[in-house]
Short mmCIF file of C-alpha atoms in Angstrom, two decimals:
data_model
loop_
_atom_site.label_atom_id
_atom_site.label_comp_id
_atom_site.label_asym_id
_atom_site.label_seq_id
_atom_site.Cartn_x
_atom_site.Cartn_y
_atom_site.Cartn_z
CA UNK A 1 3.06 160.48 231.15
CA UNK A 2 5.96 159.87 233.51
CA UNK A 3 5.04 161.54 236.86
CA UNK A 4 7.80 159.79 238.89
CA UNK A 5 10.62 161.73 240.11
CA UNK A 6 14.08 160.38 240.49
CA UNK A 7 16.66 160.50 243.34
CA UNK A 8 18.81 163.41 241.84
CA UNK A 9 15.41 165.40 240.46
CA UNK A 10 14.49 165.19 243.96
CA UNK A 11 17.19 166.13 245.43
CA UNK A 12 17.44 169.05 243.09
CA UNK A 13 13.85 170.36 243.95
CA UNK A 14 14.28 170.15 247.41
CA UNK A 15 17.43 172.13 247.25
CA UNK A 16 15.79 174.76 244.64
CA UNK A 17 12.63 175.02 247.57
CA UNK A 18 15.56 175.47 250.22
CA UNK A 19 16.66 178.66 248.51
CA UNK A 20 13.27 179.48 248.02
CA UNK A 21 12.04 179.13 251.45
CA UNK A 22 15.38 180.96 252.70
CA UNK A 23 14.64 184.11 250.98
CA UNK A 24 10.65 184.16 251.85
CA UNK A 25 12.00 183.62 255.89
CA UNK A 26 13.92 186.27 255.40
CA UNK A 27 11.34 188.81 254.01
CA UNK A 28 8.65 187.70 257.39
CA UNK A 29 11.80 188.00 259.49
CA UNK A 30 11.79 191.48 258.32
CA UNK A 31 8.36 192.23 258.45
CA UNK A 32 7.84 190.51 261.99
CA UNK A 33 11.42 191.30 262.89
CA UNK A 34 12.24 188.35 264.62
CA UNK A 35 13.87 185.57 263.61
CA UNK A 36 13.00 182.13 261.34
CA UNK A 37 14.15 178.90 262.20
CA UNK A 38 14.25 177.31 258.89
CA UNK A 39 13.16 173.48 258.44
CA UNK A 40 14.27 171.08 255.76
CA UNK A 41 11.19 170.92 253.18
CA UNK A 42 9.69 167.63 252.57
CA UNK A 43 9.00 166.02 248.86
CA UNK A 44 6.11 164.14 248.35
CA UNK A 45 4.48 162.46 245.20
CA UNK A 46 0.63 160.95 246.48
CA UNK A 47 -2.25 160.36 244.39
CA UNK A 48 -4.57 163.46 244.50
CA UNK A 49 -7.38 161.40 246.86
CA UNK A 50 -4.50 160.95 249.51
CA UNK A 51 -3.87 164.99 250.07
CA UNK A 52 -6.06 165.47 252.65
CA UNK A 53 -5.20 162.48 255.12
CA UNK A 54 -1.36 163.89 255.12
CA UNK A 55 -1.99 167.48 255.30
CA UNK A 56 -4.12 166.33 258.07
CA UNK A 57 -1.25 164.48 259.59
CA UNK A 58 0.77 167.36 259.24
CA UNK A 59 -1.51 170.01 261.88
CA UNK A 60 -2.97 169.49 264.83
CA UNK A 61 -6.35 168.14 264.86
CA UNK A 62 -7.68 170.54 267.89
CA UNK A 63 -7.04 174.10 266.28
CA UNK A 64 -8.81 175.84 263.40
CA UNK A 65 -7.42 176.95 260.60
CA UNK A 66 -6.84 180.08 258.48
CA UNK A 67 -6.45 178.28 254.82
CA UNK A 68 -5.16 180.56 251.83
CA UNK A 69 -5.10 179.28 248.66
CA UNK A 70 -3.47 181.42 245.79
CA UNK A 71 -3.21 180.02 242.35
CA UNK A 72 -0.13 180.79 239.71
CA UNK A 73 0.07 179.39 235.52
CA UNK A 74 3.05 179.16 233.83
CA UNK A 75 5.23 176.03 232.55
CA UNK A 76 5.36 175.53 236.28
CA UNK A 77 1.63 175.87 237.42
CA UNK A 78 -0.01 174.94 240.87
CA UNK A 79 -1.26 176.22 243.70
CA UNK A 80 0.07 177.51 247.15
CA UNK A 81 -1.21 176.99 250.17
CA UNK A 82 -0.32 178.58 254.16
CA UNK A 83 -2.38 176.86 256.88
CA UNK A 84 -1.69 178.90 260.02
CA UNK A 85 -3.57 177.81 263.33
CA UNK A 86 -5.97 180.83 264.79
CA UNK A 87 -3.61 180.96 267.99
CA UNK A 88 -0.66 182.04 265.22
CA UNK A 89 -2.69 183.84 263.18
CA UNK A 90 -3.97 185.81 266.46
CA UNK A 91 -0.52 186.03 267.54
CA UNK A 92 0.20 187.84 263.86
CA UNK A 93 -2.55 189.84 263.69
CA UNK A 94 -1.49 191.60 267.46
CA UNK A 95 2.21 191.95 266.21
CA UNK A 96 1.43 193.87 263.17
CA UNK A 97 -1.46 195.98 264.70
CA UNK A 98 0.38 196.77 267.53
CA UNK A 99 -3.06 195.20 269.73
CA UNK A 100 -4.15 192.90 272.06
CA UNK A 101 -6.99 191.56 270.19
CA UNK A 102 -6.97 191.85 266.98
CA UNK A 103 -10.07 191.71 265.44
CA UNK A 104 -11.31 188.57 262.40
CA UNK A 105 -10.99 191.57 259.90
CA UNK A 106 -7.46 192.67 260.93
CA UNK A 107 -6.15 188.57 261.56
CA UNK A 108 -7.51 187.95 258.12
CA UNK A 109 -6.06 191.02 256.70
CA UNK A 110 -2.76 189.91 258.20
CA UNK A 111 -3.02 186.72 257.17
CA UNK A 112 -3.21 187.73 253.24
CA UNK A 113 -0.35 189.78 253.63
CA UNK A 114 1.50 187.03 255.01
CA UNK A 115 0.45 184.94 252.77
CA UNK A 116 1.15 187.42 249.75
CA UNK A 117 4.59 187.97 250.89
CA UNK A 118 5.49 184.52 251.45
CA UNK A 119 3.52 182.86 248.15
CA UNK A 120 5.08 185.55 245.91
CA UNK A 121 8.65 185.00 247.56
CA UNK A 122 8.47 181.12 247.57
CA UNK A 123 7.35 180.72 244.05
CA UNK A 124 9.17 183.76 242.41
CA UNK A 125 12.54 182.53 243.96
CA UNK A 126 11.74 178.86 242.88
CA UNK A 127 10.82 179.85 238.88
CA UNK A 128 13.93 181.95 239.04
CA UNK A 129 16.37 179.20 239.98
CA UNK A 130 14.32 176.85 237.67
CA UNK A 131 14.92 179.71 235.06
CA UNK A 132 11.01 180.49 233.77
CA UNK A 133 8.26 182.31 235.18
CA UNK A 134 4.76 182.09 236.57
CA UNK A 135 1.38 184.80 237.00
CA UNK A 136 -0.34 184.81 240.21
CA UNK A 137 -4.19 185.30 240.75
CA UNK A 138 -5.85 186.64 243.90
CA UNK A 139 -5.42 184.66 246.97
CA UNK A 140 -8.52 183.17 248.56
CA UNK A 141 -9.10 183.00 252.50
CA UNK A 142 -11.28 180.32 254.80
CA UNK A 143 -11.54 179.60 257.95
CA UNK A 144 -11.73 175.92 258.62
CA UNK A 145 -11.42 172.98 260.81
CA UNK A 146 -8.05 170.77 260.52
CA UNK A 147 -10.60 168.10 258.42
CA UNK A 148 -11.65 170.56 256.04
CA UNK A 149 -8.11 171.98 255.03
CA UNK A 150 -8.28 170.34 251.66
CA UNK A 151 -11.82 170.13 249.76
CA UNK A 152 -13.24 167.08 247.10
CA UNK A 153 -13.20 170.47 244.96
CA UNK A 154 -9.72 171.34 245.39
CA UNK A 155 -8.34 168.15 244.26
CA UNK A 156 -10.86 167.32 241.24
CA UNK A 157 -8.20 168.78 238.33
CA UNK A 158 -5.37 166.44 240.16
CA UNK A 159 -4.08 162.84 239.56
CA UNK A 160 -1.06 162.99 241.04
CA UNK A 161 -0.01 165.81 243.12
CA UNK A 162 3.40 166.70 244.12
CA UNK A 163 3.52 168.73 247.99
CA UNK A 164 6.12 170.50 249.37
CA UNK A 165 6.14 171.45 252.33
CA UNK A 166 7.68 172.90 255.60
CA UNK A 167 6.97 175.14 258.65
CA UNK A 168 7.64 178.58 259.17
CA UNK A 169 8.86 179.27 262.36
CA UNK A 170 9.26 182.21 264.60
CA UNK A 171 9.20 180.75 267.97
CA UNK A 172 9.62 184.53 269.67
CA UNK A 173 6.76 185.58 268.16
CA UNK A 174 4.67 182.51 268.70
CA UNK A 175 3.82 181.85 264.65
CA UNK A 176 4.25 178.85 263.17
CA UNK A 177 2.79 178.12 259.56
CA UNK A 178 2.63 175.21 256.96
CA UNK A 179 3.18 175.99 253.51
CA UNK A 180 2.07 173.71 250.48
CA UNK A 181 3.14 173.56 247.13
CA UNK A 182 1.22 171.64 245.21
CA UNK A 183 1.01 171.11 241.53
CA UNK A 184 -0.39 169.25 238.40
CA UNK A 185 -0.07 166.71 236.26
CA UNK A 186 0.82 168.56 233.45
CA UNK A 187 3.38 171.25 235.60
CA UNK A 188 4.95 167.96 236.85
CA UNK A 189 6.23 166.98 233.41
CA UNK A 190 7.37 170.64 232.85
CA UNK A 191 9.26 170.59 236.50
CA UNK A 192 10.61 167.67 235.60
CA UNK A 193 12.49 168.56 232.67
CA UNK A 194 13.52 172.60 233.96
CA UNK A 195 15.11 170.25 236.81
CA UNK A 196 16.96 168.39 234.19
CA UNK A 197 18.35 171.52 232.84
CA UNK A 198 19.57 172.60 235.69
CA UNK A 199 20.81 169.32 237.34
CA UNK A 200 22.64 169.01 233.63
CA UNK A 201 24.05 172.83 233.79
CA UNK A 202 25.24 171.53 237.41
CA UNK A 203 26.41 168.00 236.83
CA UNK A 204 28.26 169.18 234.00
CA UNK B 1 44.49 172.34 249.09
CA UNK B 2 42.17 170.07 251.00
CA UNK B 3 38.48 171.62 250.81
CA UNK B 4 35.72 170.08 252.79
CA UNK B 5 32.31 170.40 251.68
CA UNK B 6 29.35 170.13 253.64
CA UNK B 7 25.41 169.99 252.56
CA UNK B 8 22.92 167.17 252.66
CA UNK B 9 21.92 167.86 249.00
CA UNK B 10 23.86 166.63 246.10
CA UNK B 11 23.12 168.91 243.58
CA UNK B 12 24.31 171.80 246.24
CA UNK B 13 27.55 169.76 246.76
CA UNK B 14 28.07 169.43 243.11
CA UNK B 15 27.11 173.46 242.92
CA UNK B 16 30.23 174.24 245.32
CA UNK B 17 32.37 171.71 244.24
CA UNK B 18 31.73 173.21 240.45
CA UNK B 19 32.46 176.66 241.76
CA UNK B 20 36.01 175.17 243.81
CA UNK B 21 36.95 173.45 240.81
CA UNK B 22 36.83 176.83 238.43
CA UNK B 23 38.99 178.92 241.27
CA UNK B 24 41.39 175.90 242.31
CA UNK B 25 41.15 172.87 239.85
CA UNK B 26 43.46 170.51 241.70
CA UNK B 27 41.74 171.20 244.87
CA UNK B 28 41.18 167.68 246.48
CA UNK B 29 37.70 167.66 247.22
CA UNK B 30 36.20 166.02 251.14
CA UNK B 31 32.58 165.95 250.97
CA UNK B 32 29.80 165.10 254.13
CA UNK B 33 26.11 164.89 254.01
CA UNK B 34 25.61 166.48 257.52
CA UNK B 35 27.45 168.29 260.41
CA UNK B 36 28.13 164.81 262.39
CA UNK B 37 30.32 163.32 259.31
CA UNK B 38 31.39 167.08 258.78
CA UNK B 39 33.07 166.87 262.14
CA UNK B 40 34.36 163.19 261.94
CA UNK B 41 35.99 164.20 258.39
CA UNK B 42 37.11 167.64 260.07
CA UNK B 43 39.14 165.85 262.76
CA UNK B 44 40.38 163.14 260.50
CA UNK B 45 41.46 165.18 257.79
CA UNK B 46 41.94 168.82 258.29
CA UNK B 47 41.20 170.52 255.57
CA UNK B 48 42.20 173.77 254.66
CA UNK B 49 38.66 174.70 254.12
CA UNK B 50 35.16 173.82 255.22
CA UNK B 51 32.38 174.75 253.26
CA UNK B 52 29.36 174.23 255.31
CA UNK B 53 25.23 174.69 255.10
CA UNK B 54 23.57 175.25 257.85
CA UNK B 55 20.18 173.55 257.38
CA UNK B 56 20.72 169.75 257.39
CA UNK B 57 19.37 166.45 259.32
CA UNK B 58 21.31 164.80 262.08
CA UNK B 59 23.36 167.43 263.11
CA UNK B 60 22.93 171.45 261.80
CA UNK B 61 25.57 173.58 260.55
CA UNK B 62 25.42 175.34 263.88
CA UNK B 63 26.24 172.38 265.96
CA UNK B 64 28.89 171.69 263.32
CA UNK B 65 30.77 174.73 263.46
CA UNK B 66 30.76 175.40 266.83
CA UNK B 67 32.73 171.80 267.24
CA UNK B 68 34.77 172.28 264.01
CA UNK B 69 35.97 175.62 266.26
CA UNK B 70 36.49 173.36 269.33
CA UNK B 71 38.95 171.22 267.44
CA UNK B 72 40.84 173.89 265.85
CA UNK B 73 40.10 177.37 266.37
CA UNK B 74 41.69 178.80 263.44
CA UNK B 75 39.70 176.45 260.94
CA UNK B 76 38.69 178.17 258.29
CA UNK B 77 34.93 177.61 257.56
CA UNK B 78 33.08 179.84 255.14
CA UNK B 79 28.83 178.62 255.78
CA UNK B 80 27.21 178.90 252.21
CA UNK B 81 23.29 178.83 253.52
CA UNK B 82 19.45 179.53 251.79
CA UNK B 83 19.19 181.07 255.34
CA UNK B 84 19.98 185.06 254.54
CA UNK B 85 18.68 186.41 257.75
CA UNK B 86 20.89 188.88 259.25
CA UNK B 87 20.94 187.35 262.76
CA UNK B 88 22.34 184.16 261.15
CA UNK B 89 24.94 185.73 259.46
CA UNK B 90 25.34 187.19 263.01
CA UNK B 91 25.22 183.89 264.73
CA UNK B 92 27.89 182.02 262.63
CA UNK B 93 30.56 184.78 262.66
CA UNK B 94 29.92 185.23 266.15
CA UNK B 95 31.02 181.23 266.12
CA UNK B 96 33.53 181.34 263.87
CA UNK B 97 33.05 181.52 260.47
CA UNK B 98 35.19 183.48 258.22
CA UNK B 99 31.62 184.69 256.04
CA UNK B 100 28.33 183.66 255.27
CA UNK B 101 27.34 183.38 251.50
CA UNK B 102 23.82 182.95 250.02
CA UNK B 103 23.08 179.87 248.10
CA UNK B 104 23.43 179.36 244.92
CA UNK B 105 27.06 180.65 244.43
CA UNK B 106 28.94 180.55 241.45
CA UNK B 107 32.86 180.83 240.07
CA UNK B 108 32.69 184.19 240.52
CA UNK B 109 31.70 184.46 244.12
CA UNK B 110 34.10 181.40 245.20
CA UNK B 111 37.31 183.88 243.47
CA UNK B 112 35.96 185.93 245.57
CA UNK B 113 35.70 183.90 249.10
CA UNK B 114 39.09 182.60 248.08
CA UNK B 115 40.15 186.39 247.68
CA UNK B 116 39.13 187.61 250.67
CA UNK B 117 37.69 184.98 253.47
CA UNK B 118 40.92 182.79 252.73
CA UNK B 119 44.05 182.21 253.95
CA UNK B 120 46.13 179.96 252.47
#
């Protein structure tokens, strides 16, 4: 199986998570209403073992973490990930509740929502423009240190994982979030030719 | 026509120029990879038309359209963005811009820009 991506298949995805990313800003811009500085999303294919090092990399090794996972199946299967810091997460929990404290209940409660909106957004938007579709299951939470983001566990099913990712950003508000896509072998050969489809419908 | 289009991704590019080509197909087509070369081909070239993202490396569409306005104030530069917050949309006509568009867009949308964000 050929789980290299090309220059144009890249190119393609990135632009597909763009859109994707766009329209899930748009819905937390609404819901915090505030608004999103948008990022460019990164592409990048790593050998399952080498996940945790760069999502490491990726968030600051002093804060802890509010990790949800939520899984989805379909031609395009994976998993989706939002790492927000407690100090966000804090900050997200007061905005909604209309509080100064929030309690772990309400944060975490938040923090799902978020997460739901965002997940749901991301990956409906991205199986739209890649023309199939995908089920969700229920979204798991943890609370974790930045070295515990990513488990041996998570990663056993994985050879090769694709992640995208970029930050969600609301300076005003003081939330910032890291979003993961991340996916499996076998969804990487499906991706791979839905991108072809539409990089052919494109490229004429 | 001269038609400059802006956006780091190719396959975005190709989606405008795809769009230009159905509306106007002798268009001749400018393309940049980011608001610095937008700006360099702007001033060298003067299109008729800039289409222009917003979220790109090196220099944003922001940047970009607030000097595209500097040169020429009239310039005609319709932003075509994944970005669909209202306060963009805000921000760029504020700038300048003649509209804001979601991405993707298609033939159908472009007769429409060309309709009514254009004069030519």
């Amino acid at each position: 199986m050929n789980l290299e991506f090309n220059e144009d298949q890249i190119d393609a995805l990135r632009e597909f998570m763009n859109v994707s990313i766009g329209a899930a800003t748009a819905s937390m811009a609404n819901l915090l209403d505030a608004f999103g500085t948008m990022h460019i999303p990164k592409i990048e294919i790593c050998n399952s073992d080498e996940l945790a090092d760069k999502i490491e990399a990726s968030i600051d090794s002093n804060s802890m973490y509010f990790v949800i996972k939520q899984l989805f199946t379909g031609k395009f299967g994976g998993e989706c990930m939002f790492v927000i810091s407690q100090e966000s997460a804090l900050n997200l929990g007061n905005y909604l509740y209309n509080a100064k404290n929030s309690s772990y209940d309400d944060i975490s409660d938040a923090v799902l929502e978020l997460t739901n909106i965002l997940t749901s957004t991301i990956i409906s938007r991205l199986t739209q423009e890649l023309d199939t579709q995908v089920q969700f299951f229920v979204p798991s939470l943890q609370f974790l240190d930045s070295t515990s983001v990513v488990s041996d566990d998570d990663v056993a099913e994985y050879s090769k994982i694709i992640i995208i990712s970029t930050v969600l950003d609301f300076e005003d508000k003081q939330i910032k979030g890291n979003i993961y896509v991340l996916t499996k072998d076998k969804a990487i050969e499906s991706l791979k030719i839905l991108i072809d489809k539409k990089i052919e419908e494109i490229y004429g | 026509m001269k038609v400059l289009v802006v956006d780091d991704s190719k396959i975005a590019r190709m989606g405008v120029i795809k769009s230009i080509k159905e509306v106007y197909p002798n268009a001749q087509l400018l393309q940049a990879i980011n608001g610095l070369e937008a700006v360099e081909l702007y001033e060298k070239e003067n299109p008729d038309v800039v289409f222009l993202d917003l979220t790109m490396p090196v220099m944003d569409g922001y940047e970009a359209l607030g000097k595209i306005m500097e040169i020429n104030k009239e310039a005609q530069v319709i932003v075509i963005t994944a970005d669909i917050q209202n306060e963009a949309k805000l921000r760029v006509l504020v700038a300048g811009a003649k509209n804001m568009y979601p991405k993707p867009i298609n033939g159908e949308i472009m007769a429409k820009i060309f309709k009514q964000d254009i004069l030519l």
